[in-house]
C-alpha cells in the first residue's frame, strides 16, 4: 500500500474509520432521540425538528409498505429538488426496506423510461411540477406516484424570495395510482419491523458511460455509511453545525456531504432547492451556516453578487467541493472574505463521493487531495495495467470500502471497470492523472469521453444516442467547447439529411433537445457540417473535432 500521503494526514484524525454496522435510517433514529427539539431542516425560515422529521419518515414508510406494497429489495424512484420532502422520502424508502433510486429533476420522460425499465421501479416520489414527465408512464411502468407540493412545507413567513415553482398551491391529480403527499401523510398504517442490515442494498444511483445508456451503481448501507461518516469526520461536522444545502441531493455531493453527514451528526440543514446566490448569502448570514458543499461555480456566483459585499459570512468553517477545479483568483477572494480555504476533493458515483480529499493542514489548489480513510489509490499504465511511480501519468484507480458493489444488472460493465491488483479489487476511474512525491493526486485529462459543465457530467455518447432520434439528423458528434463560466459546455456538430439541409436551424436542434433530455445535457452550441470526419475504419473522428475546437484555448 502506498503510504507516503500519511506524512500529511491531519493529526486530529484517525487513519482507520470505524463505521456503524447499522442501517442509514438508524442515523435519523439516533439523532431524533438525542436532539428531538433541534431544527433538522430549515426551508425558507420554516423549521422541521428532528422529532417531526422522524415521525413523518415513519408515516411515509408505513404508507409505502401498506399502500404501495414496497418490500425489502424493491427500488423506489425519487425525483425532487432539495426540500423537506426529499429528505423525508429518502429516509422513508430506506425505512421501508427498499433502495432509493434518485434522479435529476431535469430528466424528461424519455430518460425516466430507462430508469423505470432498467431499475424495475413501480413506485415513485415526484414533485408536482415534474409529474407531467412521469404521467405517460403511469399504469404502464409506474403503478404508484406520491406527488409532493413544496408549498406544503412553507409554513412560516419569510422575506426571502421564494421561487414560483415552490410557492404554487397544491394541484389535484386524478390519475389512477396517484396520491398527493399530504394525503399520504394523513394516513396511519402499522410500520413493519425494520429488517435491514448494513450489507443490504440502499441506493441505485445512475451514472452514464460510453455505451450511451446510463448504468445504476449499487450501494449498500455500509458503502454509503462509510462515505458519509468519513465526510462528517474530515469536514468537522458536529451537532451544532449548520449546513447550507445547494448541491443537489440526487447527486452524491449533496446527498453525502449535506443530507447524510448532517443527519448522522445531528446538524441542521438550510435547504435551497435551486441555486440563488442572493438567497445563499442570506441563509449563511441568518442561520450561521458552518458547512457548504458545492461546485466552484457557486462560489464564483456568490462572491460576484452585489449583496455579498455587505454580508457577514464569517460563520463558515468548511467549504467543500469537487467536480471542477477552483480558480485561484476566486479561492483568494474567498479567503479574503471568509478567512478559509476551499477544500477540493475527488470522487465518483461509483464510490458514493470522495476517494480523495485535501487535508486541512495542507489544502492544495487544483489538486484532488490524498486518499481518504482506508482508501488505496494507484496510477496505472492504461495499456499494461501496471502500477506507476510518482509523477508518472496514467489512469487513477482506487480500492476502498466505499466502492460500489457493481452496476445494476450489468456484469459486463463490472468486468470493464474492476481489476485485481495484489488480490484487491480496484475501480478504474477513467481519469488520467499522477501523484507527487507527497502522495497528493492530480488530474490531467480523461480517458472517458466526458464533458464536465459546472460539475454536471455529460456523456457525449448518451446525448448522441438521443439526437439520432431527431428526424432531420443524419449524423452527429458531441464535443466540449470552451465556456467562460462553465469551463466547458456541450456542442453538437451535426450533418443533416440531404433533403433537410438549410431548412433546420441551430435553435430547432436546441429546442428539440430540451424536450428529450435534461437541460444540462442540451447542446449550447450547434455547428452544421456536410459530413463528419471519419477514420479509415469508418468511425467518426470526434477527437479531431474536439482538438480543433480547443485550439488556442486552455482546458479547464
Coordinates of C-alpha atoms in Angstrom, one line a residue:
X1 CA 0.0 0.0 0.0
X2 CA 1.3 3.5 -0.9
X3 CA 1.6 5.3 2.4
X4 CA 3.6 8.5 1.6
X5 CA 0.5 10.6 2.0
X6 CA 0.3 9.7 5.7
X7 CA 3.0 12.3 6.3
X8 CA 0.3 14.9 5.5
X9 CA -2.5 13.2 7.3
X10 CA -4.4 15.5 9.7
X11 CA -3.1 14.9 13.2
X12 CA -6.5 15.0 14.8
X13 CA -8.0 12.3 12.6
X14 CA -7.5 8.5 12.8
X15 CA -6.2 6.7 9.8
X16 CA -8.8 3.9 10.1
X17 CA -12.5 4.6 10.2
X18 CA -14.8 2.6 12.4
X19 CA -18.2 2.6 10.7
X20 CA -21.5 1.9 12.4
X21 CA -22.9 -1.5 11.4
X22 CA -26.4 -0.2 11.1
X23 CA -28.9 0.9 8.5
X24 CA -28.8 4.5 7.3
X25 CA -32.2 5.1 8.9
X26 CA -30.6 4.4 12.3
X27 CA -28.7 7.7 11.9
X28 CA -32.0 9.6 11.9
X29 CA -33.4 7.5 14.6
X30 CA -30.5 8.2 16.9
X31 CA -30.4 12.0 16.1
X32 CA -34.1 12.3 16.8
X33 CA -33.6 10.6 20.2
X34 CA -30.7 12.8 21.0
X35 CA -32.0 16.1 19.7
X36 CA -35.8 15.9 19.4
X37 CA -36.5 19.6 19.5
X38 CA -33.5 20.8 17.5
X39 CA -34.2 22.0 13.9
X40 CA -33.2 19.4 11.4
X41 CA -34.3 21.3 8.3
X42 CA -34.8 25.0 7.5
X43 CA -36.9 25.7 4.4
X44 CA -37.2 29.4 3.7
X45 CA -37.5 30.1 7.5
X46 CA -39.9 27.2 8.1
X47 CA -38.4 24.7 10.5
X48 CA -38.7 20.9 10.9
X49 CA -37.4 19.4 14.1
X50 CA -35.7 16.0 14.3
X51 CA -38.7 14.6 16.2
X52 CA -41.0 15.8 13.4
X53 CA -38.7 14.6 10.7
X54 CA -38.5 11.1 12.1
X55 CA -42.3 11.0 12.7
X56 CA -43.0 12.0 9.1
X57 CA -40.5 9.5 7.8
X58 CA -42.1 6.7 9.7
X59 CA -45.6 7.6 8.5
X60 CA -44.5 7.7 4.9
X61 CA -42.5 4.4 5.3
X62 CA -45.7 2.8 6.6
X63 CA -47.6 4.1 3.6
X64 CA -45.1 2.7 1.2
X65 CA -45.3 -0.7 2.9
X66 CA -49.1 -0.9 3.3
X67 CA -50.5 1.0 0.3
X68 CA -47.8 0.6 -2.3
X69 CA -46.6 -2.9 -1.4
X70 CA -43.0 -1.8 -1.1
X71 CA -40.8 -4.5 0.4
X72 CA -37.2 -5.2 1.1
X73 CA -35.1 -5.1 -2.0
X74 CA -37.5 -3.0 -4.1
X75 CA -36.4 0.2 -5.8
X76 CA -38.3 3.4 -5.4
X77 CA -37.6 6.4 -7.7
X78 CA -37.1 9.9 -6.1
X79 CA -37.3 13.0 -8.3
X80 CA -37.3 16.3 -6.4
X81 CA -35.3 19.4 -5.7
X82 CA -33.6 19.8 -2.3
X83 CA -36.6 20.1 0.0
X84 CA -38.0 18.6 3.2
X85 CA -39.9 16.1 1.1
X86 CA -36.7 14.9 -0.5
X87 CA -35.2 14.2 3.0
X88 CA -38.3 12.5 4.2
X89 CA -38.7 10.4 1.1
X90 CA -35.0 9.3 1.2
X91 CA -35.3 8.0 4.7
X92 CA -38.8 6.7 4.3
X93 CA -37.7 4.5 1.4
X94 CA -34.8 3.2 3.4
X95 CA -37.0 2.5 6.5
X96 CA -39.4 0.6 4.3
X97 CA -36.5 -1.7 3.4
X98 CA -36.2 -0.6 -0.2
X99 CA -33.4 1.1 -2.2
X100 CA -33.6 4.7 -3.3
X101 CA -33.2 5.5 -7.0
X102 CA -32.6 9.3 -7.0
X103 CA -32.8 11.0 -10.4
X104 CA -32.3 14.6 -11.5
X105 CA -35.3 16.9 -11.6
X106 CA -34.2 17.8 -15.1
X107 CA -34.8 14.4 -16.5
X108 CA -37.6 14.1 -19.0
X109 CA -39.9 11.2 -19.9
X110 CA -37.5 9.5 -22.4
X111 CA -34.8 9.3 -19.7
X112 CA -37.2 8.4 -16.9
X113 CA -38.5 5.5 -19.0
X114 CA -35.0 3.9 -18.9
X115 CA -34.8 4.3 -15.1
X116 CA -38.2 2.6 -14.6
X117 CA -37.5 -0.2 -17.0
X118 CA -33.9 -0.9 -16.1
X119 CA -34.4 -0.3 -12.3
X120 CA -37.6 -2.4 -12.2
X121 CA -39.3 0.5 -10.5
X122 CA -43.1 0.7 -9.9
X123 CA -43.3 3.4 -7.2
X124 CA -42.1 6.9 -7.4
X125 CA -41.9 10.1 -5.4
X126 CA -42.1 13.2 -7.6
X127 CA -42.6 16.9 -7.2
X128 CA -45.9 18.2 -8.7
X129 CA -44.1 20.5 -11.2
X130 CA -42.3 17.4 -12.5
X131 CA -45.3 15.0 -12.6
X132 CA -46.0 15.7 -16.2
X133 CA -42.8 13.8 -17.1
X134 CA -43.9 10.7 -15.3
X135 CA -47.6 10.8 -16.2
X136 CA -47.1 9.0 -19.6
X137 CA -45.6 6.1 -17.6
X138 CA -48.5 5.7 -15.1
X139 CA -50.3 2.4 -15.4
X140 CA -47.5 1.1 -17.7
X141 CA -44.3 1.2 -15.8
X142 CA -45.3 3.2 -12.7
X143 CA -48.1 1.9 -10.5
X144 CA -47.8 4.4 -7.6
X145 CA -46.8 8.0 -7.6
X146 CA -46.7 10.2 -4.5
X147 CA -46.8 13.8 -5.7
X148 CA -45.3 16.4 -3.4
X149 CA -46.2 20.1 -3.2
X150 CA -43.2 22.1 -2.0
X151 CA -45.5 24.9 -0.6
X152 CA -46.9 22.4 2.0
X153 CA -43.8 23.0 4.0
X154 CA -43.7 26.8 3.7
X155 CA -45.4 27.3 7.0
X156 CA -43.6 30.5 8.3
X157 CA -43.5 33.9 6.8
X158 CA -40.2 34.8 5.1
X159 CA -38.6 37.8 3.5
X160 CA -36.6 35.5 1.3
X161 CA -37.6 35.4 -2.4
X162 CA -39.4 32.2 -2.9
X163 CA -39.4 30.9 -6.5
X164 CA -42.8 30.5 -8.1
X165 CA -42.5 26.7 -8.5
X166 CA -42.1 26.4 -4.7
X167 CA -45.0 28.6 -3.8
X168 CA -47.6 27.1 -6.1
X169 CA -50.6 25.7 -4.3
X170 CA -51.4 22.0 -4.3
X171 CA -52.8 20.6 -7.5
X172 CA -55.3 17.8 -7.8
X173 CA -54.3 14.7 -9.8
X174 CA -57.0 12.1 -10.6
X175 CA -54.8 9.6 -12.5
X176 CA -55.1 6.0 -11.1
X177 CA -52.3 5.2 -8.7
X178 CA -51.5 8.9 -7.9
X179 CA -51.8 10.3 -4.4
X180 CA -50.9 13.7 -3.0
X181 CA -48.1 13.8 -0.5
X182 CA -50.4 15.5 2.1
X183 CA -53.0 12.7 1.7
X184 CA -50.4 10.0 2.1
X185 CA -49.0 11.8 5.2
X186 CA -52.5 11.9 6.7
X187 CA -52.8 8.1 6.7
X188 CA -52.0 5.9 9.6
X189 CA -50.7 2.4 9.0
X190 CA -48.7 0.0 11.1
X191 CA -45.0 0.2 10.4
X192 CA -43.4 -3.2 9.8
X193 CA -40.3 -4.1 11.9
X194 CA -37.1 -3.0 10.3
X195 CA -35.3 -5.8 8.6
X196 CA -32.3 -4.1 7.0
X197 CA -28.6 -4.7 7.6
X198 CA -25.5 -2.9 6.6
X199 CA -24.9 -5.0 3.6
X200 CA -28.4 -4.7 2.1
X201 CA -29.0 -2.5 -1.0
X202 CA -29.6 1.1 0.0
X203 CA -29.4 3.0 -3.3
X204 CA -29.0 2.6 -7.0
X205 CA -27.5 5.8 -8.4
X206 CA -27.4 6.1 -12.2
X207 CA -24.3 7.3 -14.0
X208 CA -23.7 7.4 -17.7
X209 CA -21.0 5.9 -19.7
X210 CA -19.6 5.5 -23.2
X211 CA -22.2 3.0 -24.2
X212 CA -24.9 5.7 -24.3
X213 CA -27.1 4.1 -21.7
X214 CA -26.8 5.1 -18.1
X215 CA -25.9 2.4 -15.5
X216 CA -27.0 2.0 -11.9
X217 CA -24.3 1.9 -9.3
X218 CA -25.3 -0.4 -6.4
X219 CA -24.5 0.9 -3.0
X220 CA -25.3 -0.8 0.3
X221 CA -26.0 0.8 3.7
X222 CA -22.4 0.1 4.5
X223 CA -20.8 1.7 1.5
X224 CA -23.0 4.8 1.9
X225 CA -22.3 4.9 5.6
X226 CA -18.5 4.7 5.0
X227 CA -18.5 7.7 2.8
X228 CA -20.8 9.9 4.9
X229 CA -19.1 9.1 8.2
X230 CA -15.8 9.9 6.6
X231 CA -17.2 13.2 5.2
X232 CA -18.6 14.2 8.6
X233 CA -15.3 13.5 10.4
X234 CA -13.0 15.0 7.8
X235 CA -15.1 18.2 7.4
X236 CA -15.7 18.7 11.1
X237 CA -19.4 18.2 11.4
X238 CA -20.9 18.4 14.9
X239 CA -24.5 18.6 16.3
X240 CA -24.0 22.4 16.3
X241 CA -23.1 22.6 12.6
X242 CA -25.4 24.2 10.1
X243 CA -25.0 23.0 6.5
X244 CA -26.1 25.1 3.5
X245 CA -27.7 22.8 1.0
X246 CA -27.2 24.0 -2.5
X247 CA -25.5 20.9 -4.1
X248 CA -28.4 18.7 -5.5
X249 CA -29.2 15.9 -3.2
X250 CA -29.9 13.5 -6.0
X251 CA -26.2 13.7 -6.7
X252 CA -23.6 12.2 -4.4
X253 CA -22.0 15.5 -3.3
X254 CA -25.3 16.9 -1.9
X255 CA -26.5 13.6 -0.7
X256 CA -23.4 12.7 1.3
X257 CA -21.9 16.0 2.3
X258 CA -25.1 17.8 3.2
X259 CA -28.1 15.5 3.9
X260 CA -26.5 12.3 5.2
X261 CA -23.5 13.8 7.0
X262 CA -25.7 16.3 8.7
X263 CA -28.3 13.8 9.9
X264 CA -25.6 11.5 11.2
X265 CA -24.1 14.4 13.2
X266 CA -27.5 15.8 14.4
X267 CA -26.7 19.0 12.5
X268 CA -29.1 21.5 10.9
X269 CA -29.6 21.8 7.1
X270 CA -30.6 25.1 5.5
X271 CA -32.3 24.0 2.2
X272 CA -32.1 25.9 -1.1
X273 CA -33.9 24.0 -3.9
X274 CA -32.4 25.9 -6.8
X275 CA -29.2 27.8 -6.8
X276 CA -29.6 31.5 -6.0
X277 CA -26.5 33.4 -4.8
X278 CA -28.5 36.1 -3.0
X279 CA -30.6 33.6 -1.1
X280 CA -27.5 31.6 -0.3
X281 CA -25.7 34.6 1.2
X282 CA -28.8 35.4 3.2
X283 CA -29.1 31.9 4.7
X284 CA -25.4 31.8 5.6
X285 CA -25.7 35.1 7.5
X286 CA -29.1 34.5 9.1
X287 CA -28.5 30.9 10.3
X288 CA -24.8 31.0 10.8
X289 CA -24.1 28.3 8.2
X290 CA -20.8 26.5 9.0
X291 CA -20.5 24.0 6.2
X292 CA -21.2 24.3 2.5
X293 CA -20.7 21.6 -0.1
X294 CA -20.8 22.9 -3.7
X295 CA -19.3 23.2 -7.1
X296 CA -16.8 26.0 -7.7
X297 CA -19.2 28.0 -10.0
X298 CA -21.5 28.5 -7.0
X299 CA -18.7 30.2 -5.1
X300 CA -17.9 32.3 -8.2
X301 CA -21.6 33.4 -8.3
X302 CA -21.8 34.1 -4.6
X303 CA -18.7 36.3 -4.5
X304 CA -19.7 38.2 -7.6
X305 CA -23.2 39.0 -6.3
X306 CA -23.5 42.7 -5.2
X307 CA -25.3 41.8 -1.9
X308 CA -22.4 39.6 -0.8
X309 CA -20.1 42.6 -0.1
X310 CA -22.3 43.6 2.8
X311 CA -22.9 40.1 4.2
X312 CA -21.3 38.5 7.3
X313 CA -20.1 35.1 6.1
X314 CA -17.7 34.6 9.0
X315 CA -19.6 31.6 10.4
X316 CA -18.4 29.4 7.5
X317 CA -15.9 26.8 8.7
X318 CA -15.6 24.4 5.8
X319 CA -16.4 24.9 2.1
X320 CA -16.0 21.6 0.3
X321 CA -16.4 20.7 -3.4
X322 CA -15.3 18.9 -6.4
X323 CA -16.4 18.2 -10.0
X324 CA -14.2 21.1 -11.2
X325 CA -11.1 22.9 -10.1
X326 CA -11.4 26.1 -8.1
X327 CA -9.9 29.1 -10.0
X328 CA -7.0 30.6 -8.0
X329 CA -8.4 34.2 -8.0
X330 CA -11.7 33.0 -6.7
X331 CA -10.0 31.0 -4.0
X332 CA -8.1 34.0 -2.9
X333 CA -11.2 36.2 -2.8
X334 CA -13.0 33.6 -0.8
X335 CA -10.1 33.5 1.7
X336 CA -10.1 37.3 2.0
X337 CA -13.8 37.4 2.7
X338 CA -14.3 34.4 4.9
X339 CA -10.8 33.5 6.2
X340 CA -11.0 29.9 5.0
X341 CA -9.5 27.9 2.1
X342 CA -11.6 25.9 -0.3
X343 CA -11.3 22.2 0.3
X344 CA -11.1 20.3 -3.1
X345 CA -11.9 16.6 -3.3
X346 CA -12.5 13.9 -5.8
X347 CA -14.9 11.0 -6.1
X348 CA -17.4 9.3 -8.4
X349 CA -21.0 8.0 -8.2
X350 CA -19.3 4.6 -8.2
X351 CA -17.6 5.5 -4.9
X352 CA -20.6 7.3 -3.4
X353 CA -18.5 10.5 -3.4
X354 CA -15.0 11.0 -2.0
X355 CA -12.0 8.8 -2.5
X356 CA -9.6 11.8 -2.2
X357 CA -9.7 14.9 -0.1
X358 CA -7.2 17.7 0.6
X359 CA -6.2 17.7 4.3
X360 CA -7.0 20.8 6.4
X361 CA -3.3 21.4 7.2
X362 CA -2.3 21.3 3.5
X363 CA -5.1 22.5 1.2
X364 CA -3.5 22.4 -2.2
X365 CA -5.0 24.2 -5.3
X366 CA -6.2 22.4 -8.4
X367 CA -5.4 19.2 -6.5
X368 CA -7.6 16.1 -5.8
X369 CA -6.0 15.6 -2.4
X370 CA -4.9 12.4 -0.7
X371 CA -6.7 9.1 -0.4
X372 CA -9.2 9.2 2.4
X373 CA -9.9 6.7 5.2
X374 CA -9.0 3.1 4.4
X375 CA -8.7 4.0 0.7
X376 CA -5.8 3.0 -1.5
X377 CA -5.2 4.7 -4.8
X378 CA -2.7 4.0 -7.6
X379 CA -1.8 5.3 -11.0
X380 CA -1.5 2.5 -13.6
X381 CA -0.5 2.3 -17.2
X382 CA -3.8 2.2 -19.1
X383 CA -2.5 -0.4 -21.5
X384 CA -0.4 -2.8 -19.4
X385 CA -2.4 -2.1 -16.1
X386 CA 0.9 -2.0 -14.2
X387 CA 1.3 0.5 -11.3
X388 CA 3.4 3.6 -12.0
X389 CA 5.5 5.6 -9.6
X390 CA 5.3 9.3 -8.6
X391 CA 5.0 11.9 -11.3
X392 CA 4.1 9.3 -13.9
X393 CA 0.9 9.9 -15.8
X394 CA -1.6 7.1 -16.1
X395 CA -5.1 6.1 -15.0
X396 CA -6.2 6.7 -11.5
X397 CA -7.6 3.5 -9.8
X398 CA -8.9 3.2 -6.2
X399 CA -9.7 0.5 -3.7
X400 CA -11.7 1.0 -0.5
X401 CA -14.8 0.2 1.5
X402 CA -16.9 2.9 -0.3
X403 CA -16.7 1.2 -3.7
X404 CA -20.0 0.2 -5.2
X405 CA -20.9 -3.5 -5.3
X406 CA -21.3 -3.4 -9.1
X407 CA -23.5 -2.0 -11.8
X408 CA -27.2 -2.9 -11.6
X409 CA -27.8 -5.9 -13.9
X410 CA -24.6 -5.2 -15.8
X411 CA -21.9 -7.8 -15.0
X412 CA -20.4 -7.0 -18.4
X413 CA -19.8 -3.4 -17.3
X414 CA -18.4 -4.7 -13.9
X415 CA -15.7 -6.6 -15.8
X416 CA -14.6 -3.4 -17.6
X417 CA -14.4 -1.2 -14.5
X418 CA -12.9 -3.5 -11.9
X419 CA -9.4 -5.0 -11.9
X420 CA -7.4 -7.0 -9.4
X421 CA -4.1 -5.7 -8.1
X422 CA -2.4 -7.8 -5.4
X423 CA -5.6 -9.6 -4.6
X424 CA -7.6 -6.3 -4.1
X425 CA -10.4 -5.0 -6.3
X426 CA -9.6 -1.6 -7.7
X427 CA -12.0 0.6 -9.6
X428 CA -10.8 2.1 -12.9
X429 CA -11.8 5.8 -12.8
X430 CA -11.2 6.5 -16.4
X431 CA -9.3 9.7 -15.4
X432 CA -5.7 10.4 -16.3
X433 CA -3.5 11.8 -13.6
X434 CA -0.5 11.4 -11.4
X435 CA 0.6 11.6 -7.7
X436 CA 3.6 13.6 -6.5
X437 CA 6.3 12.7 -4.0
X438 CA 4.0 13.6 -1.1
X439 CA 1.2 11.3 -2.3
X440 CA -1.1 14.1 -3.5
X441 CA -3.1 13.3 -6.6
X442 CA -3.7 15.5 -9.6
X443 CA -5.9 15.0 -12.6
X444 CA -4.7 15.8 -16.1
X445 CA -7.2 14.5 -18.6
X446 CA -9.9 11.9 -19.2
X447 CA -9.7 8.5 -20.7
X448 CA -13.5 8.6 -20.6
X449 CA -15.2 10.7 -23.2
X450 CA -17.0 13.1 -20.8
X451 CA -17.8 16.8 -20.6
X452 CA -17.8 18.5 -17.2
X453 CA -20.0 21.6 -17.4
X454 CA -20.0 23.3 -14.0
X455 CA -19.8 20.0 -12.2
X456 CA -22.5 18.3 -14.3
X457 CA -21.1 15.3 -16.1
X458 CA -22.4 15.0 -19.7
X459 CA -21.6 11.8 -21.6
X460 CA -21.4 12.5 -25.4
X461 CA -22.5 9.0 -26.4
X462 CA -25.7 9.4 -24.4
X463 CA -26.5 12.7 -26.0
X464 CA -25.7 11.4 -29.4
X465 CA -27.9 8.4 -29.0
X466 CA -30.8 10.8 -28.2
X467 CA -30.0 13.2 -31.0
X468 CA -30.0 10.4 -33.6
X469 CA -33.8 10.1 -32.9
X470 CA -34.2 13.6 -34.4
X471 CA -35.9 13.1 -37.8
X472 CA -33.6 15.5 -39.6
X473 CA -30.2 14.5 -38.3
X474 CA -28.1 12.2 -40.5
X475 CA -25.1 12.0 -38.1
X476 CA -23.8 13.9 -35.1
X477 CA -20.8 14.2 -32.8
X478 CA -20.9 15.7 -29.4
X479 CA -17.8 17.5 -28.2
X480 CA -17.0 20.0 -25.5
X481 CA -16.4 23.7 -26.3
X482 CA -14.8 26.4 -24.2
X483 CA -17.2 28.4 -22.0
X484 CA -16.1 31.3 -19.8
X485 CA -18.4 30.4 -16.9
X486 CA -19.0 26.7 -17.1
X487 CA -15.4 25.9 -18.0
X488 CA -16.6 23.8 -20.9
X489 CA -20.0 23.3 -22.5
X490 CA -21.8 20.9 -24.8
X491 CA -21.5 21.4 -28.6
X492 CA -23.2 19.4 -31.3
X493 CA -21.6 19.0 -34.7
X494 CA -24.5 18.0 -36.9
X495 CA -24.8 16.7 -40.5
X496 CA -28.4 17.0 -41.7
X497 CA -30.1 14.6 -44.1
X498 CA -29.7 15.8 -47.6
X499 CA -33.3 17.0 -48.1
X500 CA -33.3 18.9 -44.9
X501 CA -30.1 21.0 -45.3
X502 CA -30.7 24.7 -45.0
X503 CA -34.2 24.0 -43.5
X504 CA -33.2 23.3 -39.9
X505 CA -31.7 25.9 -37.6
X506 CA -29.4 25.5 -34.6
X507 CA -32.3 26.8 -32.4
X508 CA -34.5 24.0 -33.9
X509 CA -32.0 21.4 -32.7
X510 CA -31.7 23.0 -29.2
X511 CA -35.4 23.2 -28.7
X512 CA -35.9 19.6 -29.8
X513 CA -33.2 18.6 -27.4
X514 CA -34.9 20.4 -24.5
X515 CA -37.9 18.1 -24.9
X516 CA -35.8 14.9 -24.9
X517 CA -33.0 15.3 -22.4
X518 CA -32.2 17.1 -19.2
X519 CA -31.3 20.7 -19.5
X520 CA -27.6 20.3 -18.6
X521 CA -27.1 17.9 -21.5
X522 CA -28.7 20.1 -24.1
X523 CA -26.1 21.4 -26.6
X524 CA -25.5 25.1 -26.0
X525 CA -23.8 25.3 -29.4
X526 CA -24.7 23.7 -32.7
X527 CA -22.5 23.6 -35.8
X528 CA -23.7 22.3 -39.1
X529 CA -21.4 20.4 -41.5
X530 CA -21.9 18.4 -44.7
X531 CA -20.1 15.4 -43.3
X532 CA -18.3 14.4 -40.1
X533 CA -14.7 13.3 -40.4
X534 CA -14.2 9.6 -40.3
X535 CA -11.3 7.2 -39.9
X536 CA -10.2 4.6 -42.3
X537 CA -12.4 2.1 -40.4
X538 CA -15.4 4.4 -40.8
X539 CA -15.5 5.6 -37.2
X540 CA -16.4 9.3 -36.6
X541 CA -13.3 11.1 -35.5
X542 CA -14.7 13.0 -32.6
X543 CA -11.3 13.6 -31.2
X544 CA -10.2 15.6 -34.2
X545 CA -13.3 17.8 -33.9
X546 CA -12.5 18.2 -30.2
X547 CA -8.9 19.2 -30.7
X548 CA -9.9 21.7 -33.4
X549 CA -12.5 23.2 -31.0
X550 CA -9.9 23.8 -28.3
X551 CA -7.1 25.2 -30.4
X552 CA -5.6 28.2 -28.6
X553 CA -7.8 27.7 -25.6
X554 CA -6.9 26.3 -22.1
X555 CA -8.7 23.2 -20.9
X556 CA -10.5 23.7 -17.6

